[in-house]
Amino acid sequence: MKIHFIGIGGISMSALAEICLNKGYEVSGSDMSKSSMTDKLQSQGAKIYIGQKKENIADGLDMVVYTAAIHPDNEELMAAKDKNILTINRAAFLGQIMREYKNSIAVSGTHGKTTTTSMLSTIFGSTNLDPTILVGGNLKSIGGNVKIGNSQNFITEACEYTDSFLNFNPKIAIVLNIEEDHLDYFSGIEEIKASFNKFGKLLPKDGHFIINGDSPNTDGILHDVKANVIKYGKEASNDVIIKNIHFNDSGFGSFDLTYFGKDLGTFQLAVPGVHNIYNATSAIIVSLVSGINAEDIKESIIKYTGVGRRFEIKGSYNDALIVDDYAHHPTELKATLAAAKKLKKSTLWCVFQPHTYSRTKSLFNEFGEAFYSADKVIITDIYAAREDDPGDIHSKDLVEKLYHNNVDAIYISKFEDIVDYLKDNIQPNDLLITAGAGPVYRIGELLLEKNK
């Protein structure tokens, strides 16, 4: 089998390419720039092209896989179609792979997918179930974003954007939460809920649909779902109840669980925040229905210390702690900053890079209320990602909104200028959070380089 990946350097595409290499397939792929991902794949035997052009589509290919970010007029995609080569999008290809596993687990929700997938990976890996794992970040325990296992267990994230998760074939699915997001594709919350309902209906009758019962939009997604539904949360109406939450001096949570009336005792985490208690609970439930006992779960989940770009401690500058987080939605920002506040540092700084014009505009008021836990906020330019600048939204607008909401916020465009500003103003025992789905993490790295 000869497979070509358009956009092979992406976090998910590179993982799929590695799985194919492991199966003995002949793999090629292109990306717009060289990266650690492309270097790794090349070292494993993949043929890598930098730049996307029709000449990269060799005769004899059996399949071309492409991401949602690839436009229909992409040279390689058009060349593949001209040569009558089978073309398939990333989500559909992943769905095909999932069919090969008896216990395929898909982690969905507006927030927390990568963290929860990583928690599951840690639990399953620690209990010798040897899963195949695809995660949307770099997880130290597996040495990257993919692990090829030797069992019937398959764990992956499942994103609702463009309804991509409707291509999947899960046996177990988690819905961590549902909120408005990706409004460049969805018309609003009702359409998003309808998509999650379709996702739930993919599950077989003997499958499990594990739902955050405290999330306000999850009740409306259960119509005609055949699988066993398990709801979790702090409310007494849930099947699995979170109780007795406490945080230690590091901000790490502990909590008790009652599972269908049975007391499972206390679980201790090594990551901060209430949101991670919810994430962990969903991972615990999946582990239980997959046959792992509660005591083994307790011993393994405390080994999870985080994943790249999820409250990732980068180092210290002038005795101030530097942390990076992928938070790019108002709810994620609130959760991350609330978790940071529990660390009881002197001044909590947040440097935020908004991600996409459409999200910044559609959730503008929510962003305006997301930074109350921060003492000082710096907003840099919007990261366009897949979008063109419509000209009707700017980071300065958000700064003005925050100012009116009594948040100490300023706008600085260039990363280098932000670093210089922080260098002059950050104090010992402060905490700096860089937040966003773009390259805002570079600010922390550049600041740390000033230590050298």
Coordinates of C-alpha atoms in Angstrom, one line a residue:
M1 CA 0.0 0.0 0.0
K2 CA 1.4 3.4 -1.0
I3 CA -0.1 6.4 0.8
H4 CA 0.6 10.1 0.4
F5 CA -0.3 12.6 3.1
I6 CA -1.0 16.3 2.2
G7 CA 0.0 18.2 5.4
I8 CA 2.0 15.3 6.9
G9 CA 3.6 17.6 9.5
G10 CA 0.4 18.2 11.4
I11 CA -0.1 16.7 14.8
S12 CA -2.8 14.2 13.7
M13 CA -1.5 13.6 10.2
S14 CA 2.0 12.8 11.4
A15 CA 0.5 10.3 13.8
L16 CA -1.5 8.6 11.1
A17 CA 1.5 8.4 8.9
E18 CA 3.5 6.8 11.7
I19 CA 0.8 4.2 12.1
C20 CA 1.0 3.4 8.4
L21 CA 4.7 3.1 8.5
N22 CA 4.4 0.7 11.3
K23 CA 2.0 -1.4 9.2
G24 CA 4.7 -1.6 6.5
Y25 CA 3.0 0.8 4.1
E26 CA 5.1 3.0 1.8
V27 CA 4.5 6.5 3.0
S28 CA 5.1 9.9 1.4
G29 CA 3.9 13.3 2.4
S30 CA 4.2 17.0 2.0
D31 CA 4.1 20.0 4.2
M32 CA 4.8 23.7 3.8
S33 CA 7.8 23.7 6.2
K34 CA 10.2 21.3 7.8
S35 CA 9.6 20.4 11.4
S36 CA 10.5 17.9 14.1
M37 CA 7.5 15.9 12.9
T38 CA 8.6 15.6 9.3
D39 CA 12.2 14.9 10.4
K40 CA 11.0 12.0 12.6
L41 CA 8.9 10.5 9.8
Q42 CA 11.7 10.8 7.4
S43 CA 14.0 9.0 9.8
Q44 CA 11.4 6.2 9.9
G45 CA 11.4 5.8 6.1
A46 CA 8.8 8.3 4.9
K47 CA 9.5 10.3 1.8
I48 CA 9.0 14.0 2.7
Y49 CA 8.4 16.9 0.3
I50 CA 8.7 20.5 1.5
G51 CA 6.1 22.5 -0.4
Q52 CA 3.0 21.2 -2.1
K53 CA 3.0 20.7 -5.8
K54 CA 1.5 18.3 -8.3
E55 CA 4.8 16.7 -9.0
N56 CA 4.8 15.2 -5.5
I57 CA 1.9 12.9 -6.5
A58 CA 3.7 10.0 -7.9
D59 CA 2.2 7.4 -10.2
G60 CA 1.3 4.2 -8.4
L61 CA -0.1 5.8 -5.3
D62 CA -3.0 3.9 -3.8
M63 CA -4.4 6.7 -1.6
V64 CA -4.0 10.3 -0.8
V65 CA -5.0 11.6 2.6
Y66 CA -5.6 15.3 3.2
T67 CA -6.7 17.5 6.1
A68 CA -9.7 19.8 6.4
A69 CA -7.3 22.7 6.0
I70 CA -6.4 21.7 2.4
H71 CA -8.4 23.7 -0.2
P72 CA -10.0 21.9 -3.1
D73 CA -7.7 23.7 -5.5
N74 CA -4.6 22.4 -3.8
E75 CA -2.2 21.2 -6.5
E76 CA -1.5 17.8 -5.0
L77 CA -5.2 17.1 -4.3
M78 CA -6.2 18.1 -7.9
A79 CA -3.3 16.0 -9.3
A80 CA -4.5 12.9 -7.3
K81 CA -8.0 13.3 -8.6
D82 CA -6.8 13.8 -12.2
K83 CA -4.9 10.5 -11.8
N84 CA -8.0 8.8 -10.3
I85 CA -6.2 8.1 -7.1
L86 CA -8.5 7.5 -4.1
T87 CA -8.6 10.7 -2.0
I88 CA -9.8 10.6 1.6
N89 CA -9.9 13.2 4.3
R90 CA -8.0 12.7 7.6
A91 CA -11.1 12.0 9.7
A92 CA -12.5 9.3 7.4
F93 CA -9.1 7.6 7.2
L94 CA -8.8 7.7 11.0
G95 CA -12.3 6.2 11.2
Q96 CA -11.2 3.3 8.9
I97 CA -8.3 2.6 11.3
M98 CA -10.6 2.6 14.3
R99 CA -12.6 -0.3 12.8
E100 CA -9.6 -2.5 13.3
Y101 CA -9.8 -2.3 17.1
K102 CA -12.4 -3.9 19.4
N103 CA -12.1 -1.2 22.1
S104 CA -11.8 2.1 20.3
I105 CA -12.2 5.1 22.5
A106 CA -12.9 8.6 21.3
V107 CA -12.6 11.7 23.5
S108 CA -14.8 14.6 22.4
G109 CA -15.9 18.0 23.8
T110 CA -15.2 21.7 23.3
H111 CA -12.4 21.6 25.9
G112 CA -10.1 19.1 27.5
K113 CA -9.7 16.5 24.7
T114 CA -5.9 16.4 24.6
T115 CA -5.6 16.3 28.4
T116 CA -8.2 13.6 28.8
T117 CA -6.8 11.5 26.0
S118 CA -3.4 11.8 27.7
M119 CA -4.8 10.8 31.1
L120 CA -6.3 7.7 29.5
S121 CA -3.0 7.0 27.8
T122 CA -1.3 7.1 31.1
I123 CA -3.8 4.8 32.8
F124 CA -3.9 2.3 30.1
G125 CA -0.1 2.3 29.6
S126 CA 0.5 2.0 33.3
T127 CA -1.7 -1.1 33.5
N128 CA -0.1 -2.8 30.6
L129 CA -3.0 -2.7 28.3
D130 CA -0.7 -1.4 25.6
P131 CA -3.1 0.8 23.6
T132 CA -2.5 2.6 20.3
I133 CA -2.7 6.3 21.0
L134 CA -3.2 9.4 19.0
V135 CA -3.1 12.6 21.0
G136 CA -3.1 16.2 20.0
G137 CA 0.0 17.2 21.9
N138 CA 3.4 15.9 23.0
L139 CA 3.0 13.4 25.8
K140 CA 6.3 12.7 27.6
S141 CA 5.2 9.2 28.7
I142 CA 4.9 8.1 25.0
G143 CA 7.6 10.2 23.6
G144 CA 5.4 12.3 21.3
N145 CA 1.9 12.4 19.8
V146 CA 1.5 8.8 18.9
K147 CA 2.2 5.3 20.3
I148 CA 1.8 2.1 18.4
G149 CA 0.4 -0.5 20.8
N150 CA -0.1 -4.2 20.5
S151 CA -3.7 -4.7 21.7
Q152 CA -7.3 -4.1 20.8
N153 CA -7.3 -0.7 22.6
F154 CA -7.3 2.4 20.5
I155 CA -7.5 5.9 22.1
T156 CA -7.9 9.1 20.1
E157 CA -9.3 12.6 20.3
A158 CA -12.5 13.3 18.4
C159 CA -13.1 16.9 17.2
E160 CA -16.5 18.2 16.2
Y161 CA -15.1 20.8 13.8
T162 CA -16.6 20.2 10.3
D163 CA -18.4 17.2 11.8
S164 CA -15.1 15.3 11.4
F165 CA -15.9 13.0 14.4
L166 CA -18.9 11.6 12.5
N167 CA -16.4 9.6 10.4
F168 CA -15.2 7.7 13.5
N169 CA -16.1 4.2 14.8
P170 CA -15.9 4.3 18.6
K171 CA -17.0 1.7 21.0
I172 CA -16.6 4.1 23.9
A173 CA -17.0 7.9 23.6
I174 CA -16.6 10.8 26.1
V175 CA -18.3 14.2 25.8
L176 CA -16.4 16.4 28.2
N177 CA -18.5 19.5 27.6
I178 CA -20.4 21.4 24.8
E179 CA -20.2 25.1 24.2
E180 CA -20.3 27.4 21.2
D181 CA -17.1 27.2 19.2
H182 CA -16.1 26.8 15.5
L183 CA -18.8 29.3 14.6
D184 CA -17.2 29.6 11.2
Y185 CA -18.7 26.2 10.5
F186 CA -21.7 25.8 12.9
S187 CA -24.6 28.2 13.0
G188 CA -24.9 28.0 16.8
I189 CA -25.2 25.8 19.8
E190 CA -28.2 23.9 18.5
E191 CA -26.4 22.7 15.4
I192 CA -23.4 21.8 17.6
K193 CA -25.6 19.8 19.9
A194 CA -27.1 18.0 16.9
S195 CA -23.7 17.1 15.8
F196 CA -22.8 15.6 19.2
N197 CA -26.1 13.7 19.1
K198 CA -25.2 12.2 15.7
F199 CA -21.8 11.3 17.2
G200 CA -23.5 9.5 20.1
K201 CA -25.7 7.5 17.7
L202 CA -22.5 6.0 16.1
L203 CA -22.0 4.0 19.2
P204 CA -23.1 0.3 19.3
K205 CA -25.7 -1.0 21.8
D206 CA -23.0 -2.5 23.9
G207 CA -20.9 0.7 23.8
H208 CA -20.7 3.5 26.4
F209 CA -21.5 7.2 26.0
I210 CA -19.9 9.0 28.9
I211 CA -21.3 12.4 29.4
N212 CA -20.5 15.4 31.7
G213 CA -23.9 15.7 33.3
D214 CA -23.0 19.1 34.8
S215 CA -22.3 20.6 31.4
P216 CA -25.5 22.6 30.5
N217 CA -25.7 21.5 26.8
T218 CA -25.2 17.7 27.2
D219 CA -28.8 16.8 28.1
G220 CA -30.0 17.5 24.6
I221 CA -27.7 15.0 22.8
L222 CA -29.0 11.7 24.0
H223 CA -32.0 11.2 21.6
D224 CA -32.0 7.8 20.0
V225 CA -28.5 6.9 21.4
K226 CA -28.4 3.1 21.7
A227 CA -25.3 2.8 23.9
N228 CA -25.1 2.7 27.7
V229 CA -25.1 6.3 28.9
I230 CA -23.1 7.2 32.0
K231 CA -23.3 10.7 33.4
Y232 CA -20.7 12.2 35.8
G233 CA -20.4 15.4 37.7
K234 CA -20.9 17.0 41.1
E235 CA -24.7 17.0 40.9
A236 CA -26.5 14.2 42.8
S237 CA -28.5 13.3 39.7
N238 CA -25.4 11.9 38.0
D239 CA -24.4 8.2 37.8
V240 CA -20.9 9.0 38.9
I241 CA -20.6 11.7 41.6
I242 CA -17.6 13.8 42.3
K243 CA -17.3 14.8 46.0
N244 CA -14.9 16.2 48.6
I245 CA -12.7 18.2 46.2
H246 CA -9.5 19.6 47.8
F247 CA -6.3 21.2 46.5
N248 CA -2.8 21.0 47.9
D249 CA -0.3 23.9 47.9
S250 CA 0.7 23.1 44.3
G251 CA -2.9 23.5 43.2
F252 CA -3.3 19.8 42.5
G253 CA -6.7 18.3 43.2
S254 CA -7.9 15.3 45.1
F255 CA -11.5 14.1 45.1
D256 CA -13.8 11.2 46.0
L257 CA -15.9 9.3 43.5
T258 CA -19.2 7.4 44.0
Y259 CA -19.8 5.1 41.0
F260 CA -23.4 4.0 40.7
G261 CA -23.7 4.2 44.5
K262 CA -20.4 2.5 45.2
D263 CA -17.8 4.5 47.0
L264 CA -14.5 4.3 45.1
G265 CA -12.5 6.3 47.6
T266 CA -10.1 9.2 46.9
F267 CA -8.2 10.0 43.7
Q268 CA -5.2 12.3 43.7
L269 CA -4.0 14.3 40.6
A270 CA -0.7 15.8 39.8
V271 CA -2.2 18.6 37.6
P272 CA -4.1 21.7 38.7
G273 CA -7.7 22.9 38.4
V274 CA -11.3 21.8 38.9
H275 CA -11.5 21.3 35.1
N276 CA -8.9 18.5 35.4
I277 CA -10.9 16.8 38.0
Y278 CA -13.8 16.6 35.5
N279 CA -11.4 15.4 32.8
A280 CA -9.9 12.8 35.1
T281 CA -13.3 11.5 36.1
S282 CA -14.3 10.8 32.5
A283 CA -10.9 9.0 32.0
I284 CA -11.6 6.9 35.2
I285 CA -15.0 5.9 34.0
V286 CA -13.6 4.7 30.6
S287 CA -10.9 2.8 32.4
L288 CA -13.5 1.1 34.7
V289 CA -15.8 0.0 31.8
S290 CA -12.7 -1.2 30.0
G291 CA -12.0 -3.6 32.9
I292 CA -9.3 -1.7 34.9
N293 CA -9.9 -1.8 38.7
A294 CA -10.2 1.4 40.7
E295 CA -7.0 0.8 42.8
D296 CA -4.9 0.5 39.6
I297 CA -6.5 3.6 38.2
K298 CA -5.6 5.5 41.4
E299 CA -1.9 4.4 41.2
S300 CA -1.6 5.3 37.5
I301 CA -3.6 8.6 37.2
I302 CA -1.3 10.4 39.7
K303 CA 1.6 9.6 37.3
Y304 CA 0.0 12.0 34.7
T305 CA 1.8 15.3 35.0
G306 CA 0.6 17.0 31.9
V307 CA 1.0 17.2 28.2
G308 CA 2.7 19.8 26.0
R309 CA 1.0 23.1 25.9
R310 CA -1.5 22.2 28.7
F311 CA -0.4 24.1 31.8
E312 CA 3.1 23.2 30.8
I313 CA 5.8 24.6 33.1
K314 CA 8.5 26.1 30.8
G315 CA 10.9 27.3 33.5
S316 CA 11.6 30.4 35.6
Y317 CA 12.8 33.9 34.8
N318 CA 13.9 36.1 37.6
D319 CA 12.3 33.7 40.0
A320 CA 8.9 34.1 38.2
L321 CA 7.3 30.9 37.0
I322 CA 6.6 30.6 33.2
V323 CA 3.7 28.4 32.1
D324 CA 2.2 27.8 28.7
D325 CA -1.3 26.7 27.9
Y326 CA -3.3 26.0 24.7
A327 CA -6.4 27.8 26.1
H328 CA -8.0 29.7 23.2
H329 CA -11.7 29.7 24.2
P330 CA -13.1 31.9 27.0
T331 CA -14.1 28.9 29.1
E332 CA -10.6 27.4 28.8
L333 CA -9.0 30.7 29.7
K334 CA -11.2 31.0 32.8
A335 CA -10.3 27.5 33.9
T336 CA -6.6 27.9 33.3
L337 CA -6.4 31.3 35.1
A338 CA -8.5 30.0 38.0
A339 CA -6.1 27.0 38.3
A340 CA -3.1 29.4 38.2
K341 CA -4.6 31.6 40.9
K342 CA -4.6 28.6 43.3
L343 CA -0.8 28.6 43.1
K344 CA -0.9 31.9 45.2
K345 CA 1.8 33.8 43.3
S346 CA 2.3 37.5 43.7
T347 CA 1.1 38.7 40.3
L348 CA -0.6 36.6 37.7
W349 CA 0.3 37.7 34.2
C350 CA -1.5 36.4 31.1
V351 CA -0.2 37.0 27.5
F352 CA -3.0 36.0 25.2
Q353 CA -2.9 35.5 21.5
P354 CA -6.5 35.3 20.1
H355 CA -7.0 32.4 17.7
T356 CA -8.9 33.1 14.5
Y357 CA -10.9 36.2 13.6
S358 CA -14.2 34.3 13.6
R359 CA -13.8 33.0 17.1
T360 CA -12.6 36.3 18.5
K361 CA -15.6 38.1 17.0
S362 CA -18.3 35.5 17.7
L363 CA -17.2 35.1 21.4
F364 CA -16.1 38.6 21.9
N365 CA -18.2 39.3 25.0
E366 CA -17.2 36.0 26.5
F367 CA -13.5 36.8 26.0
G368 CA -14.2 40.2 27.7
E369 CA -15.1 38.3 30.9
A370 CA -12.5 35.5 30.7
F371 CA -9.6 37.3 32.4
Y372 CA -10.9 38.4 35.8
S373 CA -8.5 36.0 37.6
A374 CA -5.5 37.6 36.0
D375 CA -3.8 40.6 37.5
K376 CA -2.2 41.9 34.3
V377 CA -3.1 41.0 30.7
I378 CA -1.2 41.5 27.5
I379 CA -3.1 40.9 24.2
T380 CA -1.1 40.4 21.0
D381 CA -2.3 40.2 17.4
I382 CA -4.9 37.6 16.4
Y383 CA -3.5 34.4 15.0
A384 CA -5.3 34.0 11.6
A385 CA -4.7 30.2 11.2
R386 CA -6.9 29.2 8.3
E387 CA -8.7 32.6 7.9
D388 CA -8.2 35.9 6.0
D389 CA -8.5 39.1 8.0
P390 CA -12.1 40.4 7.5
G391 CA -11.1 43.8 8.8
D392 CA -13.8 44.1 11.4
I393 CA -12.1 42.7 14.5
H394 CA -8.8 43.5 16.1
S395 CA -7.0 42.7 19.3
K396 CA -7.2 46.3 20.3
D397 CA -11.0 45.9 20.4
L398 CA -10.6 43.2 23.0
V399 CA -8.2 45.3 25.0
E400 CA -10.8 48.1 25.0
K401 CA -13.5 45.7 26.2
L402 CA -11.2 44.4 29.0
Y403 CA -10.4 48.0 30.0
H404 CA -14.2 48.7 30.4
N405 CA -14.5 45.5 32.4
N406 CA -11.8 46.8 34.8
V407 CA -9.2 44.4 33.7
D408 CA -5.6 45.7 33.6
A409 CA -4.9 45.0 29.9
I410 CA -2.6 46.4 27.2
Y411 CA -2.0 45.6 23.5
I412 CA 1.5 44.8 22.2
S413 CA 1.8 43.6 18.7
K414 CA 5.3 42.1 18.4
F415 CA 6.5 39.2 20.5
E416 CA 10.0 40.8 20.9
D417 CA 8.3 43.9 22.4
I418 CA 6.3 41.8 24.8
V419 CA 9.4 40.0 25.9
D420 CA 11.1 43.3 26.6
Y421 CA 8.1 44.6 28.5
L422 CA 8.0 41.5 30.6
K423 CA 11.7 41.6 31.2
D424 CA 11.3 45.1 32.7
N425 CA 8.2 44.4 34.7
I426 CA 7.9 40.8 35.9
Q427 CA 9.0 40.3 39.5
P428 CA 10.1 37.3 41.6
N429 CA 7.2 35.0 42.7
D430 CA 5.1 36.2 39.8
L431 CA 3.4 33.7 37.4
L432 CA 3.3 34.2 33.7
I433 CA 0.8 32.3 31.6
T434 CA 1.1 32.4 27.8
A435 CA -2.2 31.3 26.3
G436 CA -3.5 30.5 22.8
A437 CA -3.4 27.9 20.1
G438 CA -0.9 29.8 18.0
P439 CA 2.9 30.3 18.5
V440 CA 2.4 32.5 21.7
Y441 CA 4.5 29.9 23.6
R442 CA 7.5 31.4 21.9
I443 CA 7.2 34.5 24.2
G444 CA 7.9 32.3 27.3
E445 CA 10.8 30.6 25.5
L446 CA 12.3 33.9 24.4
L447 CA 12.0 35.3 27.9
L448 CA 13.8 32.2 29.3
E449 CA 16.6 32.7 26.8
K450 CA 17.3 36.0 28.5
N451 CA 18.4 33.9 31.6
K452 CA 21.3 32.5 29.6

